[in-house]
CSV table of C-alpha atoms in Angstrom, one decimal:
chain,number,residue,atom,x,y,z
A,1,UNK,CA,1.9,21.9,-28.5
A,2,UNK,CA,2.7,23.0,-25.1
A,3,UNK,CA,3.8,20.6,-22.5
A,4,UNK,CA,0.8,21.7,-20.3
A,5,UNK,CA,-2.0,21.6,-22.6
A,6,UNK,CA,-0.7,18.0,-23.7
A,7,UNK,CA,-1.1,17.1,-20.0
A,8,UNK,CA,-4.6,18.6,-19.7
A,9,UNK,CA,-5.9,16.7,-23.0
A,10,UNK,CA,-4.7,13.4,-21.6
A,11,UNK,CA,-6.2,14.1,-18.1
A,12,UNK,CA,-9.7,15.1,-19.7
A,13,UNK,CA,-9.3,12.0,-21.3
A,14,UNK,CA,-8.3,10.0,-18.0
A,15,UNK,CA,-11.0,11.7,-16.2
A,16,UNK,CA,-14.2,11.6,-18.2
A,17,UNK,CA,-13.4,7.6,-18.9
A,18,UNK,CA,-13.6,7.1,-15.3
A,19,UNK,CA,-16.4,8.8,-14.4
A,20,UNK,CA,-17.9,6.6,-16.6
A,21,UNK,CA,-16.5,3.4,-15.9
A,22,UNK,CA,-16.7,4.2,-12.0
A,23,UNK,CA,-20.7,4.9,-12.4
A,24,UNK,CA,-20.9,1.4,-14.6
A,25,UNK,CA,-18.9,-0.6,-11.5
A,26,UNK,CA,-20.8,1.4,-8.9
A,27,UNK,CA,-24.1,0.3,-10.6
A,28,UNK,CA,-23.6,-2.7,-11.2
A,29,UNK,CA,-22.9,-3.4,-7.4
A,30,UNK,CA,-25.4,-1.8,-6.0
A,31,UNK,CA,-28.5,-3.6,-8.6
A,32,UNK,CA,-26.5,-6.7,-7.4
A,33,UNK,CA,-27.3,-6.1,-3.6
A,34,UNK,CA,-30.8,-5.1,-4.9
A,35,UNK,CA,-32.0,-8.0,-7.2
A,36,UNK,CA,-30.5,-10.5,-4.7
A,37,UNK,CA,-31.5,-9.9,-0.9
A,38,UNK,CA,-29.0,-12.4,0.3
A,39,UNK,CA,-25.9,-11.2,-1.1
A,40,UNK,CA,-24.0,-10.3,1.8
A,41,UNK,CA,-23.7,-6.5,2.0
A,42,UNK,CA,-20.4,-5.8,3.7
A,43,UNK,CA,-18.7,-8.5,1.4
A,44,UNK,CA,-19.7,-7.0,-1.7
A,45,UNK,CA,-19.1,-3.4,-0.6
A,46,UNK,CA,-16.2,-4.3,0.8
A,47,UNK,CA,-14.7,-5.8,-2.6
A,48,UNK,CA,-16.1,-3.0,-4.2
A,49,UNK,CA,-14.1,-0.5,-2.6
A,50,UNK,CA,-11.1,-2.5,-2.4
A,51,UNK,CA,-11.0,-3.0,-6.4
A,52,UNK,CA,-11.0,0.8,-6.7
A,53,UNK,CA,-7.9,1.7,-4.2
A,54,UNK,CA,-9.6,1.8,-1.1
A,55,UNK,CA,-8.9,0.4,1.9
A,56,UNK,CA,-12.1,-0.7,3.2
A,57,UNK,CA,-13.4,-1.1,7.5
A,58,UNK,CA,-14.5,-3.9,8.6
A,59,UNK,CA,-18.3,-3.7,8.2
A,60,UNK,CA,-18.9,-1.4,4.9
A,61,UNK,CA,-22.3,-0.5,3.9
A,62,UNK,CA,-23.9,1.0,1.1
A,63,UNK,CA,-23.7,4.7,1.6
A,64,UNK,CA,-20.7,4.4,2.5
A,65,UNK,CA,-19.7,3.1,-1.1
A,66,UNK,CA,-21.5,6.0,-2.5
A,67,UNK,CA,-19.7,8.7,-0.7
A,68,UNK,CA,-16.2,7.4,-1.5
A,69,UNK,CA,-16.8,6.6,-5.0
A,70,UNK,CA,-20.1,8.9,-6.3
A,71,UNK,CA,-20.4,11.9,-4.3
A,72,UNK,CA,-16.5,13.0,-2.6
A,73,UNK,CA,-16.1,15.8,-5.0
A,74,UNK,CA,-12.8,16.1,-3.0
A,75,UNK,CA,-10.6,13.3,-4.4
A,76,UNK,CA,-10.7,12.4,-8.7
A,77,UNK,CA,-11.0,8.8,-7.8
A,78,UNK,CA,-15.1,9.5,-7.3
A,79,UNK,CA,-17.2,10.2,-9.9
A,80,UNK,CA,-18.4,14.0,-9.2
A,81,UNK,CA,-15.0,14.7,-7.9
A,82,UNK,CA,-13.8,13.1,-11.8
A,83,UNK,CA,-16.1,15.3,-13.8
A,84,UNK,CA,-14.5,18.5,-11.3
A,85,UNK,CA,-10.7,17.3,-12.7
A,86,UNK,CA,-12.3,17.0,-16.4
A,87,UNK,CA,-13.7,20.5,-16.3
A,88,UNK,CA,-10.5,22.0,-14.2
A,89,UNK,CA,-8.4,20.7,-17.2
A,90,UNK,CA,-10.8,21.7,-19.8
A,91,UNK,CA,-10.9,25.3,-18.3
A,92,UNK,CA,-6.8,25.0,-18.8
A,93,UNK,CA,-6.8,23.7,-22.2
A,94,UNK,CA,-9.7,26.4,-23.7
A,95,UNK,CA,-7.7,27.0,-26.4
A,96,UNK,CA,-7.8,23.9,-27.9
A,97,UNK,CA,-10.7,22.4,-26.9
A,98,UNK,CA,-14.2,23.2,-29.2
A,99,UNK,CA,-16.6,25.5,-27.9
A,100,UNK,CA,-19.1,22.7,-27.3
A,101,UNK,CA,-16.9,20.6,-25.9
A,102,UNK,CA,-16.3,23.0,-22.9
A,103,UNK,CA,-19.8,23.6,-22.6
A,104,UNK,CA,-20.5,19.8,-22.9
A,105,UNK,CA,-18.5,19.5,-19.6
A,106,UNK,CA,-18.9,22.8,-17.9
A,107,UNK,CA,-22.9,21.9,-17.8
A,108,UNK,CA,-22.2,18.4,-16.9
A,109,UNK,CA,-20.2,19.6,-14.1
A,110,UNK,CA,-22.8,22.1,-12.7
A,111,UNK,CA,-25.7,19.5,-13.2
A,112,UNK,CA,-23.9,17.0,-11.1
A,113,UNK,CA,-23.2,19.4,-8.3
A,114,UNK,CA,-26.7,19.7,-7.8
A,115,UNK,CA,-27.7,18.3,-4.1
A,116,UNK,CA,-30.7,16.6,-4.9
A,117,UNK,CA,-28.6,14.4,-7.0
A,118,UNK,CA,-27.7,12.4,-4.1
A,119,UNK,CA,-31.7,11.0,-3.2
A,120,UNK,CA,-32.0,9.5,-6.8
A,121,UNK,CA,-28.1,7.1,-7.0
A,122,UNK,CA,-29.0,4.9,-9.8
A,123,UNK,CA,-30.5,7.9,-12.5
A,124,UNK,CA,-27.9,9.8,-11.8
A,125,UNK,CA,-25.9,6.8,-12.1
A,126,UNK,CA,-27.5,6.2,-15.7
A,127,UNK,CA,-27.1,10.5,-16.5
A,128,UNK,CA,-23.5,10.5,-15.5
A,129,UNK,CA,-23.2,7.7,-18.1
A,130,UNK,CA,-25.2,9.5,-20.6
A,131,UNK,CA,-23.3,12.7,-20.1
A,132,UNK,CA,-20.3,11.2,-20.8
A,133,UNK,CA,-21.0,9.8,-24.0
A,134,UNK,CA,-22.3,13.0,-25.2
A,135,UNK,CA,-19.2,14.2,-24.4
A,136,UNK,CA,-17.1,11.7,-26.6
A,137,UNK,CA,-19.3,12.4,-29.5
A,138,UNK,CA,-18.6,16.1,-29.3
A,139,UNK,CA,-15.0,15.4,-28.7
A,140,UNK,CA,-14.8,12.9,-31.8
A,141,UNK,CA,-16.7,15.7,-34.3
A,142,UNK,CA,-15.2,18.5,-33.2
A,143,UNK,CA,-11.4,17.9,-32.7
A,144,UNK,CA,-9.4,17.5,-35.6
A,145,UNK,CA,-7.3,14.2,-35.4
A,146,UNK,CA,-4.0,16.1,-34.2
A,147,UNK,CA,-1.7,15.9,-31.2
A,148,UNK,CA,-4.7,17.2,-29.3
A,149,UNK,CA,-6.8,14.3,-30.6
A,150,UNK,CA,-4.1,11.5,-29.8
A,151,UNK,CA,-3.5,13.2,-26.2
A,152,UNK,CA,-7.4,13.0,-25.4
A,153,UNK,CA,-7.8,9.1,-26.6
A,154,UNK,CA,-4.8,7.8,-25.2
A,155,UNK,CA,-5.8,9.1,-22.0
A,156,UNK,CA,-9.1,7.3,-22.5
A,157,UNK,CA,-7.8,4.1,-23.7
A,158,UNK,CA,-5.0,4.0,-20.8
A,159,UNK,CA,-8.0,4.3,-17.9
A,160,UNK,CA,-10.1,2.3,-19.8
A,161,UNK,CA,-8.3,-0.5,-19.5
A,162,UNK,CA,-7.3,0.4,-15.7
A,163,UNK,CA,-10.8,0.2,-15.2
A,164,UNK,CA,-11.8,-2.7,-16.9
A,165,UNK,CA,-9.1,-4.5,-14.7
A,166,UNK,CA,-10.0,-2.9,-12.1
A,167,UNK,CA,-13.9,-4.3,-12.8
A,168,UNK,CA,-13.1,-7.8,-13.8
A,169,UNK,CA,-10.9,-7.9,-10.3
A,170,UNK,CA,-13.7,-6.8,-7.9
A,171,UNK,CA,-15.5,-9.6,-9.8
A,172,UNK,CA,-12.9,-12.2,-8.7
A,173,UNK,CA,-12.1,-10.9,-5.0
A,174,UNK,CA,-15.9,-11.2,-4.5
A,175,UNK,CA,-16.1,-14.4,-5.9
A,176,UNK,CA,-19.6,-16.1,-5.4
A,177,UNK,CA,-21.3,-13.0,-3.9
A,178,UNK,CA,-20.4,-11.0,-6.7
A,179,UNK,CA,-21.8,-10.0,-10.3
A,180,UNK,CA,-21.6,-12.9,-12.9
A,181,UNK,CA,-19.3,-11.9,-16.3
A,182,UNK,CA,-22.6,-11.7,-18.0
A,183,UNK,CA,-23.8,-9.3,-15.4
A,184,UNK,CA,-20.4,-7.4,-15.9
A,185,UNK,CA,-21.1,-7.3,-19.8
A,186,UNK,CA,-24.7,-5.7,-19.1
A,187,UNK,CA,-22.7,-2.9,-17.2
A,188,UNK,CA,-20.3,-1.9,-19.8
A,189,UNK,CA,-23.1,-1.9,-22.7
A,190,UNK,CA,-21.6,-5.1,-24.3
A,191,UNK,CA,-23.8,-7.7,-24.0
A,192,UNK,CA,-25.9,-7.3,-27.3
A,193,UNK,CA,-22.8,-7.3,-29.0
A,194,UNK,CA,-21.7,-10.5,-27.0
A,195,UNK,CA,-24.9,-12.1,-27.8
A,196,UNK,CA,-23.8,-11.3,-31.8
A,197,UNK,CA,-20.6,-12.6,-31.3
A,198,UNK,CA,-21.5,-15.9,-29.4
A,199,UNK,CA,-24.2,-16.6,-31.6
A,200,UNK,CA,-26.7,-17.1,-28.4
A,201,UNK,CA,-24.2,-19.3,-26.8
A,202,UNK,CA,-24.3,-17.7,-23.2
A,203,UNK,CA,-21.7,-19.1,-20.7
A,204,UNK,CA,-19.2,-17.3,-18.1
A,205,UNK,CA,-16.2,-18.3,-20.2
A,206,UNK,CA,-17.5,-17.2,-23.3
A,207,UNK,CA,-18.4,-13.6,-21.2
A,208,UNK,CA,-15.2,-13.6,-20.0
A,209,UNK,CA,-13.3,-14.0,-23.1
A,210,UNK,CA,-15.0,-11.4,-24.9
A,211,UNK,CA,-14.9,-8.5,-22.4
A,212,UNK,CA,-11.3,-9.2,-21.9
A,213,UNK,CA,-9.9,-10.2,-25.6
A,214,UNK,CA,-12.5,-9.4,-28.0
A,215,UNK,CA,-10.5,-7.6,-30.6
A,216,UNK,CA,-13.5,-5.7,-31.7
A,217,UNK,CA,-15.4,-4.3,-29.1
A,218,UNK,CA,-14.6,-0.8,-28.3
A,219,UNK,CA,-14.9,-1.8,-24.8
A,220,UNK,CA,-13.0,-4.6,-24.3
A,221,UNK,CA,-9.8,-4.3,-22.2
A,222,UNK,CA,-7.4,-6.0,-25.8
A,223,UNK,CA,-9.5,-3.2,-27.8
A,224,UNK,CA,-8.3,-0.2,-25.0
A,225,UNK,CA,-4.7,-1.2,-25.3
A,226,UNK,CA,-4.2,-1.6,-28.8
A,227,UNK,CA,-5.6,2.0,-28.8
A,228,UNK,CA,-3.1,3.1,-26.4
A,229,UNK,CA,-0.5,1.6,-28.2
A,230,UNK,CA,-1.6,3.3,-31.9
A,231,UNK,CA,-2.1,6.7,-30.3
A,232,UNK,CA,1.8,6.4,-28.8
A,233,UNK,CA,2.7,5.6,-32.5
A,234,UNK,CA,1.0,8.2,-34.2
A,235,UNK,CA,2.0,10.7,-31.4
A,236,UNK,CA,5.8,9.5,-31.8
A,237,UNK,CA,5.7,9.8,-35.7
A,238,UNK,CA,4.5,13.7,-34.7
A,239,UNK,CA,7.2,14.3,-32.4
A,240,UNK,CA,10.0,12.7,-34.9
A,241,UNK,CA,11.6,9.3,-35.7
A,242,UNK,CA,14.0,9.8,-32.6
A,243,UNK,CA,11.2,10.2,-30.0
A,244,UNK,CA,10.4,6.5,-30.4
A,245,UNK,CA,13.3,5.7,-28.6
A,246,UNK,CA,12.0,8.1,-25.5
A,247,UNK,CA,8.5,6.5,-25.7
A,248,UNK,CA,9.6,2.9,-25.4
A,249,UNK,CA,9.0,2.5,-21.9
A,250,UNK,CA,5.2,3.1,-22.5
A,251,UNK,CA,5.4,1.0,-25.3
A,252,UNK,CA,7.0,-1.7,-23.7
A,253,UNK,CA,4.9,-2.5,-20.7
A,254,UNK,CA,1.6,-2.3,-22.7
A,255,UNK,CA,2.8,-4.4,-25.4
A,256,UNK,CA,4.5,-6.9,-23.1
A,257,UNK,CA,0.8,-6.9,-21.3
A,258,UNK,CA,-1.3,-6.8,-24.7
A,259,UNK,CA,0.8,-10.1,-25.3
A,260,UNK,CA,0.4,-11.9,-22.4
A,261,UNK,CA,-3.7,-11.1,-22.6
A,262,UNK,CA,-3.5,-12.0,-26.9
A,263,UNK,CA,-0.7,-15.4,-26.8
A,264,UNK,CA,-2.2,-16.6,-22.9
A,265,UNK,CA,-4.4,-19.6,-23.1
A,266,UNK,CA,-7.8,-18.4,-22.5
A,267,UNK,CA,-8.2,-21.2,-19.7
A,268,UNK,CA,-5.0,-20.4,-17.8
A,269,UNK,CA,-6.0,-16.7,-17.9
A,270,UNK,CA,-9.1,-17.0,-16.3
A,271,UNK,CA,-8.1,-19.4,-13.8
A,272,UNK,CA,-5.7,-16.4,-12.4
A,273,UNK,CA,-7.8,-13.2,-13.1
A,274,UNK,CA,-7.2,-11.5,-10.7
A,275,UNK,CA,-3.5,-11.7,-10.7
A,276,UNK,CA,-3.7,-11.0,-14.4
A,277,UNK,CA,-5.7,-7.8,-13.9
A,278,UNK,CA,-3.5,-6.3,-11.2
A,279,UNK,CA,-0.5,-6.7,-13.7
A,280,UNK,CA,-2.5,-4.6,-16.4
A,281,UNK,CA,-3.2,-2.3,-13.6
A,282,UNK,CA,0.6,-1.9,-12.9
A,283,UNK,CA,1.2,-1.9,-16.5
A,284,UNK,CA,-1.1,1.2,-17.1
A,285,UNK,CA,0.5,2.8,-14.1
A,286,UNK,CA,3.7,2.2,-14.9
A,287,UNK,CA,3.0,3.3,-18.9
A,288,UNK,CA,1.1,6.9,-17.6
A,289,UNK,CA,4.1,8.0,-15.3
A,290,UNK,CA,6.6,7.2,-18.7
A,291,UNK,CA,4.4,9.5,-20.8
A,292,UNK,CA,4.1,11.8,-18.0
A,293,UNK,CA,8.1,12.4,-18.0
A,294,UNK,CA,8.3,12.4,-21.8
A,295,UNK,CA,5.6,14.5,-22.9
A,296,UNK,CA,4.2,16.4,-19.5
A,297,UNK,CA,8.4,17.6,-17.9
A,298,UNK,CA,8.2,19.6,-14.8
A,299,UNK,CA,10.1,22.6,-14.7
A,300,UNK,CA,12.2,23.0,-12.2
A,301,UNK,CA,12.1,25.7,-9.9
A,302,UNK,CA,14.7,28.3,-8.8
A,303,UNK,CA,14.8,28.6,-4.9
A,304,UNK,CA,16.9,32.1,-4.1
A,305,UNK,CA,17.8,32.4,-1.2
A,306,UNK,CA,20.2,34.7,0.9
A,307,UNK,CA,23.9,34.1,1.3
């Protein structure tokens, strides 16, 4: 496969998973500032967009959360300006991708674009979320489980797990003002399958502990890294025996991190969240740029110039 649409698979990948998980942290935020009148405003914006890479003013309202992280169709870190990059890279990789899958995202793109999205955040909020899923269904029954296939899910495994991180962090810098674990479960559609798993027995910890380590839930930050981890194998095992050695920088860092997250005494972990989740962050940072030199190599341009 060329190098190029490798690179566009992984990024559709990268960039469909956080429009979603963007719209779920967004949402969550902003029904928190709703449902309770005195959560201070500037505190929980202001965590909000920290959490996500930005650095915030002093006194940060709502809109202003919405314009950096819904409607900036300039920059990929928002979600309309995420489902542009998905659709840029799925225009670049037409000859892969199914038929309905560009349409899927083409549509999606266009819809979102629309102005009078912006009067109604929360539905489109909900649609973006809806949108996306149809999306993963298309991709998972129409793409044959190939390099194309392994390209596409560990890009969505990688930023899943950025983003979970990057969730369960805004929880911790908010502290008190911000959204309980069960609250965070509700956003990321897990907490009927929490309920399941904890038999009824609600508590933080036990919330905690199964967005973060449940080995079972597609959602869960342990479930997006042992994904990474496979697709790198199964991609190595296509490129060769040899290009195992080339990959074991990605490997390392997110199987040093997987560790940590699986062997860490659940106590100790959540006592230090936050400084656990920004070592996953670095770890998925650090494990994107070594797949980015092995699999997506710049050429290198020839400047000519007169003697």
């Amino acid at each position: 496969m060329l190098s190029r649409i490798a690179e566009s698979l992984y990024w559709i990948g990268r960039y469909v998973e956080r429009a979603e998980d963007t719209s779920r942290i967004v949402d969550v935020h902003l029904t928190l500032l709703l449902d309770d009148p005195w959560a201070p405003e500037d505190v929980v914006c202001a965590s909000l967009l920290s959490a996500m890479g930005h650095e915030p003013a002093e006194t940060v309202r709502r809109d202003e959360v919405l314009q950096a992280l819904v409607w900036d169709a300039s920059t990929p870190a928002s979600v309309v300006g995420s489902i542009g990059a998905a659709r840029e890279n799925g225009r670049r990789s037409r000859e892969v991708v199914s038929s309905e899958l560009w349409e899927s995202i083409n549509v999606t793109w266009h819809e979102a674009s629309r102005p009078g999205r912006r009067a109604y955040p929360h539905p489109f909020l909900t649609w973006v979320r809806e949108r996306t899923a149809a999306f993963n269904g298309v991709a998972d029954g129409t793409l044959s489980r190939d390099e194309a296939w392994h390209f596409l899910v560990l890009g969505r495994s990688i930023e899943r797990a950025d983003m979970i991180a990057r969730l369960a962090a805004a929880r911790a810098l908010a502290g008190t003002a911000g959204p309980s674990w069960v609250t965070l479960l509700q956003s990321c559609g897990a907490y009927q399958a929490f309920l399941r798993s904890a038999r009824g027995a609600i508590d933080e910890r036990r919330a905690a502990e199964f967005l973060l380590l449940d080995p079972l839930f597609p959602r869960s930050l342990m479930s997006a890294l042992v994904v990474a981890e496979k697709s790198l194998d199964k991609l190595a095992l296509q490129h060769g025996v040899d290009d195992r050695t080339t990959t074991r920088q990605a490997h390392r860092v997110l199987g040093m991190i997987r560790s940590e997250l699986e062997f860490a005494p659940p106590a100790e972990l959540l006592e230090d969240v936050y400084q656990v989740m920004e070592r996953v962050q670095s770890a998925c940072s650090v494990a994107s740029d070594a797949i980015a030199q092995r699999y997506f190599p710049r050429s290198v341009v020839t400047s000519w110039m007169a003697s």
